PDB file of C-alpha atoms in Angstrom:
ATOM      1  CA  UNK A   1     -66.300   2.575  19.648  1.00  0.00           C
ATOM      2  CA  UNK A   2     -62.797   3.417  20.470  1.00  0.00           C
ATOM      3  CA  UNK A   3     -63.020   1.058  23.109  1.00  0.00           C
ATOM      4  CA  UNK A   4     -64.083  -1.674  21.084  1.00  0.00           C
ATOM      5  CA  UNK A   5     -60.932  -1.831  18.784  1.00  0.00           C
ATOM      6  CA  UNK A   6     -58.336  -1.505  21.402  1.00  0.00           C
ATOM      7  CA  UNK A   7     -55.774  -4.420  22.028  1.00  0.00           C
ATOM      8  CA  UNK A   8     -55.063  -6.569  24.698  1.00  0.00           C
ATOM      9  CA  UNK A   9     -54.363  -4.065  27.345  1.00  0.00           C
ATOM     10  CA  UNK A  10     -58.045  -3.165  27.691  1.00  0.00           C
ATOM     11  CA  UNK A  11     -58.083  -2.203  31.797  1.00  0.00           C
ATOM     12  CA  UNK A  12     -55.449   0.439  31.406  1.00  0.00           C
ATOM     13  CA  UNK A  13     -56.968   1.784  28.240  1.00  0.00           C
ATOM     14  CA  UNK A  14     -60.358   1.766  29.629  1.00  0.00           C
ATOM     15  CA  UNK A  15     -59.029   3.869  32.874  1.00  0.00           C
ATOM     16  CA  UNK A  16     -57.205   6.259  30.887  1.00  0.00           C
ATOM     17  CA  UNK A  17     -60.347   7.309  28.882  1.00  0.00           C
ATOM     18  CA  UNK A  18     -62.400   7.500  31.746  1.00  0.00           C
ATOM     19  CA  UNK A  19     -59.702   9.970  33.283  1.00  0.00           C
ATOM     20  CA  UNK A  20     -59.791  11.886  30.438  1.00  0.00           C
ATOM     21  CA  UNK A  21     -63.476  12.136  30.147  1.00  0.00           C
ATOM     22  CA  UNK A  22     -63.637  13.373  33.727  1.00  0.00           C
ATOM     23  CA  UNK A  23     -61.196  15.992  33.456  1.00  0.00           C
ATOM     24  CA  UNK A  24     -63.035  17.185  30.082  1.00  0.00           C
ATOM     25  CA  UNK A  25     -66.523  17.175  31.977  1.00  0.00           C
ATOM     26  CA  UNK A  26     -66.181  17.867  35.717  1.00  0.00           C
ATOM     27  CA  UNK A  27     -68.957  15.740  37.031  1.00  0.00           C
ATOM     28  CA  UNK A  28     -69.378  13.124  39.453  1.00  0.00           C
ATOM     29  CA  UNK A  29     -71.072  10.883  37.242  1.00  0.00           C
ATOM     30  CA  UNK A  30     -70.308   7.011  37.345  1.00  0.00           C
ATOM     31  CA  UNK A  31     -68.991   7.012  33.585  1.00  0.00           C
ATOM     32  CA  UNK A  32     -67.668   3.263  34.382  1.00  0.00           C
ATOM     33  CA  UNK A  33     -71.172   1.890  35.187  1.00  0.00           C
ATOM     34  CA  UNK A  34     -72.698   3.589  32.052  1.00  0.00           C
ATOM     35  CA  UNK A  35     -70.715   1.541  29.580  1.00  0.00           C
ATOM     36  CA  UNK A  36     -72.484  -1.047  27.785  1.00  0.00           C
ATOM     37  CA  UNK A  37     -72.882  -4.712  29.439  1.00  0.00           C
ATOM     38  CA  UNK A  38     -70.446  -6.100  26.643  1.00  0.00           C
ATOM     39  CA  UNK A  39     -67.632  -3.719  27.662  1.00  0.00           C
ATOM     40  CA  UNK A  40     -68.432  -4.203  31.217  1.00  0.00           C
ATOM     41  CA  UNK A  41     -67.986  -8.166  30.738  1.00  0.00           C
ATOM     42  CA  UNK A  42     -64.694  -7.729  28.612  1.00  0.00           C
ATOM     43  CA  UNK A  43     -63.227  -5.687  31.469  1.00  0.00           C
ATOM     44  CA  UNK A  44     -64.258  -8.447  34.153  1.00  0.00           C
ATOM     45  CA  UNK A  45     -62.888 -11.113  31.538  1.00  0.00           C
ATOM     46  CA  UNK A  46     -59.474  -9.297  32.286  1.00  0.00           C
ATOM     47  CA  UNK A  47     -59.559  -9.216  35.883  1.00  0.00           C
ATOM     48  CA  UNK A  48     -58.206 -11.795  38.299  1.00  0.00           C
ATOM     49  CA  UNK A  49     -60.905 -13.709  40.444  1.00  0.00           C
ATOM     50  CA  UNK A  50     -59.941 -11.724  43.586  1.00  0.00           C
ATOM     51  CA  UNK A  51     -60.800  -8.290  41.569  1.00  0.00           C
ATOM     52  CA  UNK A  52     -63.862  -9.529  40.143  1.00  0.00           C
ATOM     53  CA  UNK A  53     -65.221 -10.459  43.315  1.00  0.00           C
ATOM     54  CA  UNK A  54     -64.667  -6.880  44.756  1.00  0.00           C
ATOM     55  CA  UNK A  55     -66.683  -5.348  41.420  1.00  0.00           C
ATOM     56  CA  UNK A  56     -69.950  -7.116  43.082  1.00  0.00           C
ATOM     57  CA  UNK A  57     -70.318  -4.279  45.744  1.00  0.00           C
ATOM     58  CA  UNK A  58     -69.819  -1.280  43.125  1.00  0.00           C
ATOM     59  CA  UNK A  59     -73.366  -1.096  41.961  1.00  0.00           C
ATOM     60  CA  UNK A  60     -76.390  -2.915  40.889  1.00  0.00           C
ATOM     61  CA  UNK A  61     -75.037  -2.771  37.196  1.00  0.00           C
ATOM     62  CA  UNK A  62     -71.797  -4.859  38.429  1.00  0.00           C
ATOM     63  CA  UNK A  63     -73.682  -7.189  40.689  1.00  0.00           C
ATOM     64  CA  UNK A  64     -75.875  -8.557  38.015  1.00  0.00           C
ATOM     65  CA  UNK A  65     -73.213  -9.009  35.209  1.00  0.00           C
ATOM     66  CA  UNK A  66     -72.416 -12.526  34.323  1.00  0.00           C
ATOM     67  CA  UNK A  67     -68.718 -13.484  35.191  1.00  0.00           C
ATOM     68  CA  UNK A  68     -67.669 -16.271  32.660  1.00  0.00           C
ATOM     69  CA  UNK A  69     -63.673 -16.440  33.170  1.00  0.00           C
ATOM     70  CA  UNK A  70     -62.894 -17.797  36.555  1.00  0.00           C
ATOM     71  CA  UNK A  71     -64.700 -20.853  38.438  1.00  0.00           C
ATOM     72  CA  UNK A  72     -62.489 -20.675  41.509  1.00  0.00           C
ATOM     73  CA  UNK A  73     -62.616 -18.085  44.134  1.00  0.00           C
ATOM     74  CA  UNK A  74     -61.035 -17.375  47.531  1.00  0.00           C
ATOM     75  CA  UNK A  75     -62.828 -15.010  49.974  1.00  0.00           C
ATOM     76  CA  UNK A  76     -60.131 -14.514  53.063  1.00  0.00           C
ATOM     77  CA  UNK A  77     -60.825 -11.928  55.578  1.00  0.00           C
ATOM     78  CA  UNK A  78     -57.087 -11.713  56.163  1.00  0.00           C
ATOM     79  CA  UNK A  79     -56.949  -9.721  53.038  1.00  0.00           C
ATOM     80  CA  UNK A  80     -58.987  -7.081  54.635  1.00  0.00           C
ATOM     81  CA  UNK A  81     -57.096  -6.875  57.728  1.00  0.00           C
ATOM     82  CA  UNK A  82     -54.356  -4.180  58.040  1.00  0.00           C
ATOM     83  CA  UNK A  83     -50.554  -5.084  58.687  1.00  0.00           C
ATOM     84  CA  UNK A  84     -51.001  -3.512  62.210  1.00  0.00           C
ATOM     85  CA  UNK A  85     -53.479  -6.014  63.135  1.00  0.00           C
ATOM     86  CA  UNK A  86     -51.176  -9.054  62.179  1.00  0.00           C
ATOM     87  CA  UNK A  87     -48.184  -7.545  64.386  1.00  0.00           C
ATOM     88  CA  UNK A  88     -51.032  -7.203  67.408  1.00  0.00           C
ATOM     89  CA  UNK A  89     -51.682 -10.780  66.623  1.00  0.00           C
ATOM     90  CA  UNK A  90     -47.857 -11.799  66.829  1.00  0.00           C
ATOM     91  CA  UNK A  91     -47.628 -10.116  70.112  1.00  0.00           C
ATOM     92  CA  UNK A  92     -50.723 -11.604  71.579  1.00  0.00           C
ATOM     93  CA  UNK A  93     -49.451 -15.108  70.612  1.00  0.00           C
ATOM     94  CA  UNK A  94     -45.791 -14.310  72.107  1.00  0.00           C
ATOM     95  CA  UNK A  95     -47.645 -13.289  75.337  1.00  0.00           C
ATOM     96  CA  UNK A  96     -49.437 -16.626  75.355  1.00  0.00           C
ATOM     97  CA  UNK A  97     -46.448 -18.770  74.694  1.00  0.00           C
ATOM     98  CA  UNK A  98     -44.541 -16.961  77.434  1.00  0.00           C
ATOM     99  CA  UNK A  99     -47.532 -17.541  79.943  1.00  0.00           C
ATOM    100  CA  UNK A 100     -47.765 -21.239  78.850  1.00  0.00           C
ATOM    101  CA  UNK A 101     -44.172 -21.608  79.398  1.00  0.00           C
ATOM    102  CA  UNK A 102     -44.170 -19.808  82.850  1.00  0.00           C
ATOM    103  CA  UNK A 103     -47.307 -21.883  83.947  1.00  0.00           C
ATOM    104  CA  UNK A 104     -45.828 -25.402  83.151  1.00  0.00           C
ATOM    105  CA  UNK A 105     -43.767 -25.762  86.003  1.00  0.00           C
ATOM    106  CA  UNK A 106     -46.844 -25.414  88.534  1.00  0.00           C
ATOM    107  CA  UNK A 107     -48.920 -27.843  86.408  1.00  0.00           C
ATOM    108  CA  UNK A 108     -48.689 -31.394  87.232  1.00  0.00           C
ATOM    109  CA  UNK A 109     -50.569 -34.517  86.033  1.00  0.00           C
ATOM    110  CA  UNK A 110     -51.956 -35.351  89.485  1.00  0.00           C
ATOM    111  CA  UNK A 111     -54.247 -32.564  90.844  1.00  0.00           C
ATOM    112  CA  UNK A 112     -54.033 -33.710  94.107  1.00  0.00           C
ATOM    113  CA  UNK A 113     -50.354 -33.079  94.003  1.00  0.00           C
ATOM    114  CA  UNK A 114     -50.845 -29.400  93.615  1.00  0.00           C
ATOM    115  CA  UNK A 115     -50.469 -27.849  96.869  1.00  0.00           C
ATOM    116  CA  UNK A 116     -51.579 -24.127  97.904  1.00  0.00           C
ATOM    117  CA  UNK A 117     -48.564 -22.470  97.184  1.00  0.00           C
ATOM    118  CA  UNK A 118     -48.166 -23.706  93.601  1.00  0.00           C
ATOM    119  CA  UNK A 119     -51.928 -22.795  93.176  1.00  0.00           C
ATOM    120  CA  UNK A 120     -51.575 -18.887  94.099  1.00  0.00           C
ATOM    121  CA  UNK A 121     -48.431 -18.985  92.033  1.00  0.00           C
ATOM    122  CA  UNK A 122     -50.277 -20.019  88.940  1.00  0.00           C
ATOM    123  CA  UNK A 123     -53.152 -17.730  89.651  1.00  0.00           C
ATOM    124  CA  UNK A 124     -50.587 -14.728  89.780  1.00  0.00           C
ATOM    125  CA  UNK A 125     -49.140 -15.613  86.307  1.00  0.00           C
ATOM    126  CA  UNK A 126     -52.768 -15.878  84.811  1.00  0.00           C
ATOM    127  CA  UNK A 127     -53.515 -12.548  86.262  1.00  0.00           C
ATOM    128  CA  UNK A 128     -50.392 -10.924  85.201  1.00  0.00           C
ATOM    129  CA  UNK A 129     -50.936 -12.433  81.615  1.00  0.00           C
ATOM    130  CA  UNK A 130     -54.592 -11.219  81.512  1.00  0.00           C
ATOM    131  CA  UNK A 131     -53.606  -7.608  82.320  1.00  0.00           C
ATOM    132  CA  UNK A 132     -50.903  -8.002  79.497  1.00  0.00           C
ATOM    133  CA  UNK A 133     -53.218  -9.016  76.574  1.00  0.00           C
ATOM    134  CA  UNK A 134     -56.411  -7.059  77.574  1.00  0.00           C
ATOM    135  CA  UNK A 135     -55.478  -4.232  75.442  1.00  0.00           C
ATOM    136  CA  UNK A 136     -54.223  -6.342  72.802  1.00  0.00           C
ATOM    137  CA  UNK A 137     -57.418  -8.298  72.814  1.00  0.00           C
ATOM    138  CA  UNK A 138     -59.536  -5.161  72.543  1.00  0.00           C
ATOM    139  CA  UNK A 139     -57.577  -3.625  69.732  1.00  0.00           C
ATOM    140  CA  UNK A 140     -57.643  -7.237  67.737  1.00  0.00           C
ATOM    141  CA  UNK A 141     -61.316  -7.381  68.206  1.00  0.00           C
ATOM    142  CA  UNK A 142     -62.138  -3.859  66.991  1.00  0.00           C
ATOM    143  CA  UNK A 143     -60.023  -4.906  63.784  1.00  0.00           C
ATOM    144  CA  UNK A 144     -61.844  -8.037  63.524  1.00  0.00           C
ATOM    145  CA  UNK A 145     -65.290  -6.573  63.555  1.00  0.00           C
ATOM    146  CA  UNK A 146     -64.265  -3.690  61.095  1.00  0.00           C
ATOM    147  CA  UNK A 147     -62.818  -6.306  58.751  1.00  0.00           C
ATOM    148  CA  UNK A 148     -65.964  -8.677  59.184  1.00  0.00           C
ATOM    149  CA  UNK A 149     -68.545  -5.833  58.445  1.00  0.00           C
ATOM    150  CA  UNK A 150     -66.833  -5.323  54.998  1.00  0.00           C
ATOM    151  CA  UNK A 151     -66.283  -8.914  54.545  1.00  0.00           C
ATOM    152  CA  UNK A 152     -70.149  -9.648  54.975  1.00  0.00           C
ATOM    153  CA  UNK A 153     -71.223  -7.162  52.375  1.00  0.00           C
ATOM    154  CA  UNK A 154     -68.887  -8.857  49.864  1.00  0.00           C
ATOM    155  CA  UNK A 155     -69.432 -12.294  50.194  1.00  0.00           C
ATOM    156  CA  UNK A 156     -73.350 -11.510  50.456  1.00  0.00           C
ATOM    157  CA  UNK A 157     -73.153  -9.935  47.250  1.00  0.00           C
ATOM    158  CA  UNK A 158     -71.504 -12.617  45.579  1.00  0.00           C
ATOM    159  CA  UNK A 159     -73.233 -15.687  47.132  1.00  0.00           C
ATOM    160  CA  UNK A 160     -76.807 -14.370  47.587  1.00  0.00           C
ATOM    161  CA  UNK A 161     -77.412 -12.059  44.853  1.00  0.00           C
ATOM    162  CA  UNK A 162     -80.921 -11.520  43.409  1.00  0.00           C
ATOM    163  CA  UNK A 163     -82.681 -14.021  41.387  1.00  0.00           C
ATOM    164  CA  UNK A 164     -81.650 -14.272  37.686  1.00  0.00           C
ATOM    165  CA  UNK A 165     -77.812 -13.895  38.521  1.00  0.00           C
ATOM    166  CA  UNK A 166     -76.128 -16.792  36.803  1.00  0.00           C
ATOM    167  CA  UNK A 167     -72.191 -17.481  37.664  1.00  0.00           C
ATOM    168  CA  UNK A 168     -70.318 -20.982  37.754  1.00  0.00           C
ATOM    169  CA  UNK A 169     -68.643 -21.677  40.979  1.00  0.00           C
ATOM    170  CA  UNK A 170     -66.436 -24.914  40.979  1.00  0.00           C
ATOM    171  CA  UNK A 171     -64.226 -24.208  43.835  1.00  0.00           C
ATOM    172  CA  UNK A 172     -64.633 -21.834  46.725  1.00  0.00           C
ATOM    173  CA  UNK A 173     -62.754 -21.023  49.958  1.00  0.00           C
ATOM    174  CA  UNK A 174     -64.005 -19.049  52.580  1.00  0.00           C
ATOM    175  CA  UNK A 175     -61.806 -17.894  55.704  1.00  0.00           C
ATOM    176  CA  UNK A 176     -63.686 -16.062  58.325  1.00  0.00           C
ATOM    177  CA  UNK A 177     -64.089 -15.219  61.817  1.00  0.00           C
ATOM    178  CA  UNK A 178     -66.657 -17.215  63.918  1.00  0.00           C
ATOM    179  CA  UNK A 179     -68.124 -15.575  67.095  1.00  0.00           C
ATOM    180  CA  UNK A 180     -71.239 -13.653  66.532  1.00  0.00           C
ATOM    181  CA  UNK A 181     -71.113 -14.219  62.709  1.00  0.00           C
ATOM    182  CA  UNK A 182     -72.650 -17.517  62.682  1.00  0.00           C
ATOM    183  CA  UNK A 183     -75.718 -17.051  61.011  1.00  0.00           C
ATOM    184  CA  UNK A 184     -74.021 -15.320  57.848  1.00  0.00           C
ATOM    185  CA  UNK A 185     -71.999 -18.511  57.841  1.00  0.00           C
ATOM    186  CA  UNK A 186     -74.951 -20.795  57.795  1.00  0.00           C
ATOM    187  CA  UNK A 187     -76.318 -18.697  54.846  1.00  0.00           C
ATOM    188  CA  UNK A 188     -73.202 -18.673  53.041  1.00  0.00           C
ATOM    189  CA  UNK A 189     -72.703 -22.347  53.256  1.00  0.00           C
ATOM    190  CA  UNK A 190     -76.065 -23.189  52.147  1.00  0.00           C
ATOM    191  CA  UNK A 191     -76.174 -20.822  49.175  1.00  0.00           C
ATOM    192  CA  UNK A 192     -72.243 -22.368  48.205  1.00  0.00           C
ATOM    193  CA  UNK A 193     -73.337 -25.632  48.041  1.00  0.00           C
ATOM    194  CA  UNK A 194     -77.143 -25.681  47.196  1.00  0.00           C
ATOM    195  CA  UNK A 195     -77.498 -22.927  45.060  1.00  0.00           C
ATOM    196  CA  UNK A 196     -74.484 -22.715  43.213  1.00  0.00           C
ATOM    197  CA  UNK A 197     -73.396 -26.204  43.047  1.00  0.00           C
ATOM    198  CA  UNK A 198     -70.082 -25.970  44.273  1.00  0.00           C
ATOM    199  CA  UNK A 199     -67.722 -29.155  43.647  1.00  0.00           C
ATOM    200  CA  UNK A 200     -64.864 -28.140  46.137  1.00  0.00           C
ATOM    201  CA  UNK A 201     -65.572 -26.292  49.283  1.00  0.00           C
ATOM    202  CA  UNK A 202     -63.447 -25.224  52.167  1.00  0.00           C
ATOM    203  CA  UNK A 203     -64.670 -23.258  55.219  1.00  0.00           C
ATOM    204  CA  UNK A 204     -61.999 -21.958  57.682  1.00  0.00           C
ATOM    205  CA  UNK A 205     -63.408 -20.441  60.827  1.00  0.00           C
ATOM    206  CA  UNK A 206     -61.043 -18.579  63.034  1.00  0.00           C
ATOM    207  CA  UNK A 207     -61.378 -18.327  66.506  1.00  0.00           C
ATOM    208  CA  UNK A 208     -64.401 -19.826  68.137  1.00  0.00           C
ATOM    209  CA  UNK A 209     -65.904 -22.675  66.245  1.00  0.00           C
ATOM    210  CA  UNK A 210     -69.490 -22.865  64.887  1.00  0.00           C
ATOM    211  CA  UNK A 211     -71.439 -26.012  63.726  1.00  0.00           C
ATOM    212  CA  UNK A 212     -73.115 -26.787  60.763  1.00  0.00           C
ATOM    213  CA  UNK A 213     -75.742 -29.486  59.861  1.00  0.00           C
ATOM    214  CA  UNK A 214     -75.325 -30.713  56.485  1.00  0.00           C
ATOM    215  CA  UNK A 215     -78.728 -32.751  56.486  1.00  0.00           C
ATOM    216  CA  UNK A 216     -80.711 -29.497  55.573  1.00  0.00           C
ATOM    217  CA  UNK A 217     -79.033 -29.913  52.378  1.00  0.00           C
ATOM    218  CA  UNK A 218     -80.670 -33.468  51.601  1.00  0.00           C
ATOM    219  CA  UNK A 219     -83.538 -31.890  49.748  1.00  0.00           C
ATOM    220  CA  UNK A 220     -81.481 -29.596  47.420  1.00  0.00           C
ATOM    221  CA  UNK A 221     -81.312 -30.918  43.729  1.00  0.00           C
ATOM    222  CA  UNK A 222     -78.205 -29.030  42.683  1.00  0.00           C
ATOM    223  CA  UNK A 223     -75.809 -31.034  44.907  1.00  0.00           C
ATOM    224  CA  UNK A 224     -72.305 -31.526  43.203  1.00  0.00           C
ATOM    225  CA  UNK A 225     -69.814 -31.364  46.175  1.00  0.00           C
ATOM    226  CA  UNK A 226     -66.992 -33.550  45.703  1.00  0.00           C
ATOM    227  CA  UNK A 227     -64.464 -32.308  48.096  1.00  0.00           C
ATOM    228  CA  UNK A 228     -64.874 -30.738  51.577  1.00  0.00           C
ATOM    229  CA  UNK A 229     -62.593 -29.162  53.898  1.00  0.00           C
ATOM    230  CA  UNK A 230     -63.233 -27.840  57.544  1.00  0.00           C
ATOM    231  CA  UNK A 231     -61.596 -25.934  59.889  1.00  0.00           C
ATOM    232  CA  UNK A 232     -63.357 -25.454  63.440  1.00  0.00           C
ATOM    233  CA  UNK A 233     -66.752 -26.459  61.751  1.00  0.00           C
ATOM    234  CA  UNK A 234     -67.640 -29.792  63.324  1.00  0.00           C
ATOM    235  CA  UNK A 235     -70.675 -31.409  61.168  1.00  0.00           C
ATOM    236  CA  UNK A 236     -72.661 -32.611  63.943  1.00  0.00           C
ATOM    237  CA  UNK A 237     -74.845 -35.438  63.347  1.00  0.00           C
ATOM    238  CA  UNK A 238     -74.148 -34.964  59.478  1.00  0.00           C
ATOM    239  CA  UNK A 239     -72.023 -37.967  58.418  1.00  0.00           C
ATOM    240  CA  UNK A 240     -75.397 -40.110  57.158  1.00  0.00           C
ATOM    241  CA  UNK A 241     -76.266 -36.964  55.204  1.00  0.00           C
ATOM    242  CA  UNK A 242     -76.394 -37.168  51.247  1.00  0.00           C
ATOM    243  CA  UNK A 243     -74.100 -34.692  51.206  1.00  0.00           C
ATOM    244  CA  UNK A 244     -71.304 -36.701  53.013  1.00  0.00           C
ATOM    245  CA  UNK A 245     -72.332 -39.916  51.115  1.00  0.00           C
ATOM    246  CA  UNK A 246     -71.283 -38.168  47.870  1.00  0.00           C
ATOM    247  CA  UNK A 247     -67.887 -36.949  48.867  1.00  0.00           C
ATOM    248  CA  UNK A 248     -64.766 -38.322  47.508  1.00  0.00           C
ATOM    249  CA  UNK A 249     -62.310 -36.246  49.578  1.00  0.00           C
ATOM    250  CA  UNK A 250     -62.760 -34.812  53.056  1.00  0.00           C
ATOM    251  CA  UNK A 251     -60.344 -32.994  55.436  1.00  0.00           C
ATOM    252  CA  UNK A 252     -61.404 -32.470  58.869  1.00  0.00           C
ATOM    253  CA  UNK A 253     -59.083 -29.974  60.927  1.00  0.00           C
ATOM    254  CA  UNK A 254     -58.790 -28.619  64.244  1.00  0.00           C
ATOM    255  CA  UNK A 255     -62.295 -29.059  66.200  1.00  0.00           C
ATOM    256  CA  UNK A 256     -63.889 -30.269  63.008  1.00  0.00           C
ATOM    257  CA  UNK A 257     -62.792 -33.617  64.105  1.00  0.00           C
ATOM    258  CA  UNK A 258     -64.082 -35.146  67.153  1.00  0.00           C
ATOM    259  CA  UNK A 259     -63.686 -38.895  66.681  1.00  0.00           C
ATOM    260  CA  UNK A 260     -66.224 -40.986  65.104  1.00  0.00           C
ATOM    261  CA  UNK A 261     -63.777 -41.978  62.313  1.00  0.00           C
ATOM    262  CA  UNK A 262     -65.561 -45.500  61.612  1.00  0.00           C
ATOM    263  CA  UNK A 263     -68.809 -43.811  61.099  1.00  0.00           C
ATOM    264  CA  UNK A 264     -67.632 -41.328  58.867  1.00  0.00           C
ATOM    265  CA  UNK A 265     -65.989 -44.008  56.668  1.00  0.00           C
ATOM    266  CA  UNK A 266     -69.212 -46.015  57.144  1.00  0.00           C
ATOM    267  CA  UNK A 267     -71.666 -43.651  55.823  1.00  0.00           C
ATOM    268  CA  UNK A 268     -68.984 -41.723  53.367  1.00  0.00           C
ATOM    269  CA  UNK A 269     -69.226 -44.889  50.921  1.00  0.00           C
ATOM    270  CA  UNK A 270     -67.409 -42.972  48.223  1.00  0.00           C
ATOM    271  CA  UNK A 271     -64.449 -41.443  50.178  1.00  0.00           C
ATOM    272  CA  UNK A 272     -61.089 -41.989  48.698  1.00  0.00           C
ATOM    273  CA  UNK A 273     -59.268 -39.380  50.519  1.00  0.00           C
ATOM    274  CA  UNK A 274     -59.476 -38.673  54.407  1.00  0.00           C
ATOM    275  CA  UNK A 275     -57.410 -36.166  56.048  1.00  0.00           C
ATOM    276  CA  UNK A 276     -57.798 -35.239  59.927  1.00  0.00           C
ATOM    277  CA  UNK A 277     -55.148 -32.278  60.557  1.00  0.00           C
ATOM    278  CA  UNK A 278     -54.292 -29.889  63.733  1.00  0.00           C
ATOM    279  CA  UNK A 279     -56.711 -31.940  65.875  1.00  0.00           C
ATOM    280  CA  UNK A 280     -56.439 -31.090  69.557  1.00  0.00           C
ATOM    281  CA  UNK A 281     -58.483 -33.418  71.159  1.00  0.00           C
ATOM    282  CA  UNK A 282     -57.247 -36.672  72.959  1.00  0.00           C
ATOM    283  CA  UNK A 283     -58.587 -40.117  72.465  1.00  0.00           C
ATOM    284  CA  UNK A 284     -57.152 -42.647  75.055  1.00  0.00           C
ATOM    285  CA  UNK A 285     -57.590 -45.628  72.556  1.00  0.00           C
ATOM    286  CA  UNK A 286     -55.875 -43.408  69.814  1.00  0.00           C
ATOM    287  CA  UNK A 287     -57.298 -43.714  66.216  1.00  0.00           C
ATOM    288  CA  UNK A 288     -58.541 -47.007  65.043  1.00  0.00           C
ATOM    289  CA  UNK A 289     -60.423 -47.753  62.071  1.00  0.00           C
ATOM    290  CA  UNK A 290     -61.838 -50.944  61.114  1.00  0.00           C
ATOM    291  CA  UNK A 291     -64.167 -50.705  57.920  1.00  0.00           C
ATOM    292  CA  UNK A 292     -63.415 -53.260  55.665  1.00  0.00           C
ATOM    293  CA  UNK A 293     -65.794 -52.256  53.032  1.00  0.00           C
ATOM    294  CA  UNK A 294     -64.401 -48.701  52.599  1.00  0.00           C
ATOM    295  CA  UNK A 295     -63.330 -47.393  49.583  1.00  0.00           C
ATOM    296  CA  UNK A 296     -60.491 -45.421  51.156  1.00  0.00           C
ATOM    297  CA  UNK A 297     -57.182 -45.149  49.293  1.00  0.00           C
ATOM    298  CA  UNK A 298     -55.424 -42.302  51.337  1.00  0.00           C
ATOM    299  CA  UNK A 299     -55.492 -41.655  54.956  1.00  0.00           C
ATOM    300  CA  UNK A 300     -53.258 -38.578  56.418  1.00  0.00           C
ATOM    301  CA  UNK A 301     -53.177 -37.829  59.995  1.00  0.00           C
ATOM    302  CA  UNK A 302     -51.051 -34.598  60.442  1.00  0.00           C
ATOM    303  CA  UNK A 303     -50.304 -32.842  63.701  1.00  0.00           C
ATOM    304  CA  UNK A 304     -52.849 -34.773  65.983  1.00  0.00           C
ATOM    305  CA  UNK A 305     -52.092 -36.078  69.462  1.00  0.00           C
ATOM    306  CA  UNK A 306     -53.374 -39.683  68.429  1.00  0.00           C
ATOM    307  CA  UNK A 307     -50.830 -39.696  65.494  1.00  0.00           C
ATOM    308  CA  UNK A 308     -48.460 -42.133  67.534  1.00  0.00           C
ATOM    309  CA  UNK A 309     -51.212 -44.520  68.234  1.00  0.00           C
ATOM    310  CA  UNK A 310     -53.140 -45.278  64.845  1.00  0.00           C
ATOM    311  CA  UNK A 311     -54.204 -48.589  63.297  1.00  0.00           C
ATOM    312  CA  UNK A 312     -56.261 -48.849  60.176  1.00  0.00           C
ATOM    313  CA  UNK A 313     -58.309 -51.889  58.601  1.00  0.00           C
ATOM    314  CA  UNK A 314     -59.804 -50.746  55.573  1.00  0.00           C
ATOM    315  CA  UNK A 315     -59.445 -51.247  51.875  1.00  0.00           C
ATOM    316  CA  UNK A 316     -56.154 -49.311  51.899  1.00  0.00           C
ATOM    317  CA  UNK A 317     -54.381 -51.881  54.342  1.00  0.00           C
TER     318      UNK A 317
END
């Protein structure tokens, strides 16, 4: 009853009381989880979205509690990585930039013009760079594996809880590593869009890209997705899926875009905003869009090699 009549500082009061009770009775009992559901829900309502997400791995009691205060969630693996990882990553990037600068004088547009001495000089530069970054790469990969093991537990507990758990998720962002974690990412995307009916979804895959086939969602009844942002996740063969046909905003970044802009706009009949960012690919013809029936109102091309050779003939022109 003492908890029910506290004023707005609910969380500090609860923690203070639990600390006092633990001192009075020397026990390892989880007193926080033994509180009534209505008190635990009150605690969750006072927490920010990120802390609320963390509580899903505390115990089964916390996992099954409704979370009614937040509808926007951000799961970033970067939040689990220590500062040392980011320092090593900067060193790795600096070493790579130095290698690229040293290599450029030996690279020509005409391969036939490269003589044998230039070839061996470039090979020596590459060997030196490989020896320099090998220990950095090993350390970075260890940190990434450690972070992803914790990340998988956290996201699984939130997106793949037992049946009967209800929560509202309108906006969701996942920032994760690719590589060997593809099977987990596939399950998360499916659960977010099909089970929870996310309306605004962003998937940022660091490192090696993965592909997701959005056609597998065509038979789902709870599709509400309106905005989709993909980093390093090419939606291969998905442009004619029901998921894409309902989109009003689409952003394809890095390797997620592989051309076919006309096909995208043809199938995405409700698309109003289309963005292409940080695209490393190069198409000799540039970016030419000719879809007069498109409802597109905004087209953004940012940091792409074909940005200087762009022509559009859509409703926006």
